Coordinates of N, CA, C and O and ligand atoms in Angstrom, one line a residue:
M1 N 78.0 128.8 -32.1 CA 79.1 129.6 -32.5 C 80.2 129.4 -34.1 O 79.5 128.1 -34.9
D2 N 80.6 130.2 -34.8 CA 80.7 130.4 -36.0 C 82.6 130.8 -36.4 O 83.0 130.6 -35.4
V3 N 83.3 128.6 -36.8 CA 84.7 129.1 -36.5 C 85.4 128.9 -38.0 O 84.3 128.1 -38.5
S4 N 86.4 130.0 -38.1 CA 86.7 129.2 -39.9 C 88.1 129.6 -39.3 O 88.4 130.4 -38.6
V5 N 89.2 129.6 -40.4 CA 90.1 130.2 -41.3 C 90.6 130.9 -41.8 O 90.1 130.0 -42.7
D6 N 91.3 132.0 -41.5 CA 91.7 133.2 -42.0 C 93.5 132.2 -42.9 O 94.3 132.2 -42.6
L7 N 92.4 132.2 -44.5 CA 94.0 130.8 -45.0 C 94.8 132.0 -45.7 O 95.8 131.6 -46.1
T8 N 94.2 133.4 -45.6 CA 95.6 134.4 -45.6 C 96.2 134.3 -45.3 O 97.4 135.2 -44.9
K9 N 95.9 133.9 -43.8 CA 97.1 134.4 -42.9 C 98.0 132.9 -42.3 O 98.7 133.2 -41.9
C10 N 97.3 132.2 -42.6 CA 97.7 130.3 -42.2 C 98.7 130.0 -42.3 O 99.1 130.3 -43.5
Q11 N 99.8 129.7 -41.4 CA 101.2 129.8 -41.8 C 101.8 127.8 -41.7 O 102.3 127.9 -42.1
S12 N 101.0 127.6 -41.3 CA 100.5 126.3 -41.2 C 101.7 125.1 -40.1 O 102.3 124.8 -40.6
Y13 N 101.3 126.0 -38.9 CA 101.9 126.2 -37.6 C 101.3 124.8 -37.5 O 101.8 123.8 -35.8
A14 N 100.2 124.5 -37.5 CA 99.4 122.6 -37.0 C 99.3 123.5 -35.8 O 99.0 121.9 -34.2
Q15 N 99.6 124.0 -34.9 CA 98.8 124.0 -33.3 C 97.5 124.1 -33.0 O 97.3 123.5 -31.4
C16 N 96.6 124.9 -33.5 CA 95.2 124.3 -33.9 C 95.5 123.1 -33.7 O 94.1 121.8 -33.2
V17 N 95.6 122.0 -34.8 CA 96.5 120.7 -34.5 C 95.9 120.2 -33.1 O 95.4 119.9 -32.9
L18 N 96.9 120.6 -32.8 CA 97.7 119.7 -31.4 C 96.9 119.9 -30.9 O 96.2 119.0 -30.0
E19 N 96.2 121.3 -30.4 CA 95.7 121.3 -29.5 C 94.2 121.0 -29.3 O 93.1 120.7 -28.4
A20 N 93.6 120.8 -30.9 CA 91.8 120.4 -31.0 C 91.7 118.9 -32.5 O 91.4 119.8 -33.4
P21 N 92.6 118.5 -32.2 CA 92.3 117.2 -33.8 C 90.9 117.1 -33.3 O 91.0 116.6 -34.7
E22 N 90.1 116.8 -32.9 CA 88.7 116.8 -33.0 C 88.0 117.8 -34.3 O 87.2 117.8 -34.9
V23 N 88.7 119.4 -34.5 CA 88.5 119.9 -35.1 C 88.6 120.9 -35.6 O 88.8 121.2 -36.8
F24 N 89.9 120.8 -35.9 CA 91.0 121.1 -36.5 C 92.1 120.1 -37.9 O 92.2 119.4 -36.5
E25 N 91.7 120.1 -39.0 CA 93.5 119.8 -39.5 C 93.8 120.0 -40.8 O 93.6 121.6 -41.1
L26 N 95.1 119.7 -41.6 CA 95.5 120.7 -42.2 C 95.1 119.6 -43.3 O 95.3 118.7 -43.8
G27 N 94.8 120.6 -44.7 CA 94.3 120.1 -45.5 C 95.7 119.7 -46.9 O 96.6 119.9 -46.9
P28 N 95.1 119.5 -48.1 CA 96.3 119.1 -48.9 C 97.3 120.4 -49.7 O 98.2 120.0 -50.0
D29 N 96.6 122.0 -48.6 CA 97.2 122.8 -49.1 C 98.2 122.8 -48.2 O 98.2 124.1 -48.4
N30 N 98.1 122.3 -46.9 CA 98.7 122.7 -45.5 C 98.4 123.5 -45.4 O 98.7 124.3 -44.3
K31 N 97.1 124.2 -45.0 CA 96.5 125.0 -44.2 C 95.5 124.6 -43.5 O 95.0 123.3 -44.1
A32 N 95.2 125.5 -42.4 CA 94.1 124.5 -40.7 C 93.0 124.1 -42.1 O 92.3 125.9 -43.2
R33 N 91.8 123.6 -41.7 CA 90.3 123.7 -42.4 C 89.3 123.2 -41.4 O 90.4 122.6 -39.9
V34 N 88.3 123.1 -40.5 CA 87.4 122.8 -39.4 C 87.2 121.9 -40.3 O 86.2 121.8 -41.0
L35 N 87.2 120.5 -38.8 CA 86.1 119.0 -39.9 C 84.5 119.2 -39.5 O 83.6 120.0 -38.6
A36 N 83.8 119.5 -40.6 CA 82.7 119.1 -41.0 C 81.7 118.3 -39.1 O 82.0 118.0 -38.7
G37 N 81.1 119.1 -39.0 CA 80.1 118.9 -37.3 C 81.0 119.1 -36.6 O 80.5 118.6 -35.3
S38 N 82.1 119.5 -36.3 CA 83.4 119.8 -35.4 C 82.9 120.7 -34.7 O 83.3 121.0 -33.0
V39 N 82.4 121.7 -34.3 CA 81.8 122.7 -33.6 C 81.1 122.7 -32.9 O 79.0 122.3 -33.3
T40 N 81.0 121.7 -31.9 CA 79.9 121.5 -30.7 C 80.2 122.3 -28.8 O 81.4 123.3 -29.3
P41 N 79.4 122.3 -28.8 CA 79.9 122.7 -26.7 C 80.5 122.5 -26.9 O 81.1 122.9 -25.3
D42 N 80.6 121.0 -26.9 CA 81.9 120.1 -26.0 C 83.5 120.8 -26.5 O 84.1 120.2 -25.6
N43 N 83.5 120.8 -27.6 CA 84.8 121.8 -28.2 C 85.0 122.9 -28.8 O 85.9 122.9 -28.9
E44 N 84.3 123.9 -27.4 CA 84.7 125.3 -27.9 C 85.3 125.5 -27.6 O 86.0 126.5 -27.4
K45 N 85.5 125.0 -26.2 CA 87.0 125.5 -24.2 C 88.0 125.3 -25.9 O 89.0 125.3 -25.8
F46 N 88.0 124.1 -26.1 CA 89.3 123.8 -27.5 C 89.4 124.7 -28.6 O 90.5 124.8 -28.7
I47 N 88.8 124.8 -28.8 CA 88.3 125.1 -30.1 C 88.6 127.7 -29.8 O 89.6 127.8 -30.5
L48 N 88.9 128.0 -29.0 CA 89.3 129.2 -27.4 C 90.8 128.7 -27.4 O 91.0 129.6 -27.8
A49 N 91.0 127.3 -27.3 CA 92.8 127.8 -27.2 C 93.1 127.2 -28.2 O 94.3 128.2 -28.6
A50 N 93.0 126.6 -29.3 CA 94.1 126.6 -30.4 C 94.0 128.1 -31.3 O 94.9 128.6 -31.6
A51 N 92.5 128.5 -30.9 CA 92.6 130.4 -31.2 C 93.6 131.3 -31.0 O 94.2 132.4 -31.2
D52 N 93.7 131.2 -29.2 CA 94.5 132.0 -28.9 C 95.8 131.1 -29.3 O 96.7 132.2 -29.4
L53 N 96.1 130.4 -29.2 CA 97.6 129.4 -29.5 C 97.8 129.8 -31.4 O 99.3 129.8 -30.6
C54 N 97.5 130.0 -32.0 CA 97.7 129.9 -33.5 C 98.3 131.8 -33.2 O 98.3 132.6 -33.5
P55 N 99.7 130.8 -33.4 CA 100.6 132.2 -33.6 C 100.7 133.3 -34.5 O 100.7 134.3 -35.2
M56 N 99.7 132.9 -35.7 CA 98.6 134.0 -36.7 C 98.1 134.5 -36.6 O 97.2 135.9 -37.6
Q57 N 97.0 134.5 -35.4 CA 96.1 134.7 -35.4 C 95.0 134.9 -35.9 O 94.4 135.7 -37.2
A58 N 94.8 133.2 -36.8 CA 94.3 132.2 -38.1 C 92.9 132.4 -37.9 O 91.9 132.5 -39.2
I59 N 92.4 131.9 -36.4 CA 91.3 131.3 -36.3 C 90.4 132.5 -35.4 O 90.4 133.3 -35.2
L60 N 88.9 131.9 -36.8 CA 88.4 133.8 -36.6 C 87.2 132.9 -35.5 O 86.2 131.6 -36.0
V61 N 86.4 133.4 -34.7 CA 85.2 132.5 -33.9 C 84.3 133.8 -33.3 O 84.3 135.1 -32.9
A62 N 83.0 133.1 -33.5 CA 83.0 134.5 -33.5 C 80.9 133.7 -32.7 O 80.7 132.7 -33.6
E63 N 80.0 134.2 -32.6 CA 79.5 133.8 -31.4 C 78.0 133.8 -32.4 O 77.7 134.0 -33.3
Ligands
SF4_101 S1 98.0 127.2 -35.3 FE1 97.3 129.0 -37.3 S2 99.1 128.8 -38.4 FE2 99.4 126.7 -37.9 S3 97.6 125.9 -38.8 FE3 96.7 126.6 -37.6 S4 95.8 127.9 -38.3 FE4 96.9 128.0 -39.4

């Protein structure tokens, strides 16, 4: 699974951080970013839930 954040869409709502704190954090620019090494099979369901919850549809998931 490939996970990225479209920084042009992210509006720093942090829903992703609340849903999947092991995967997403807000960077110094206040935009979400994916923590290195966090895209693991165990975290997939949290990543998909976060992508669903993002009000800006800014989380991109590809298989
Ligand atoms: S929920 Fe979406 S808009 Fe909010 S910080 Fe995460 S990626 Fe950005």
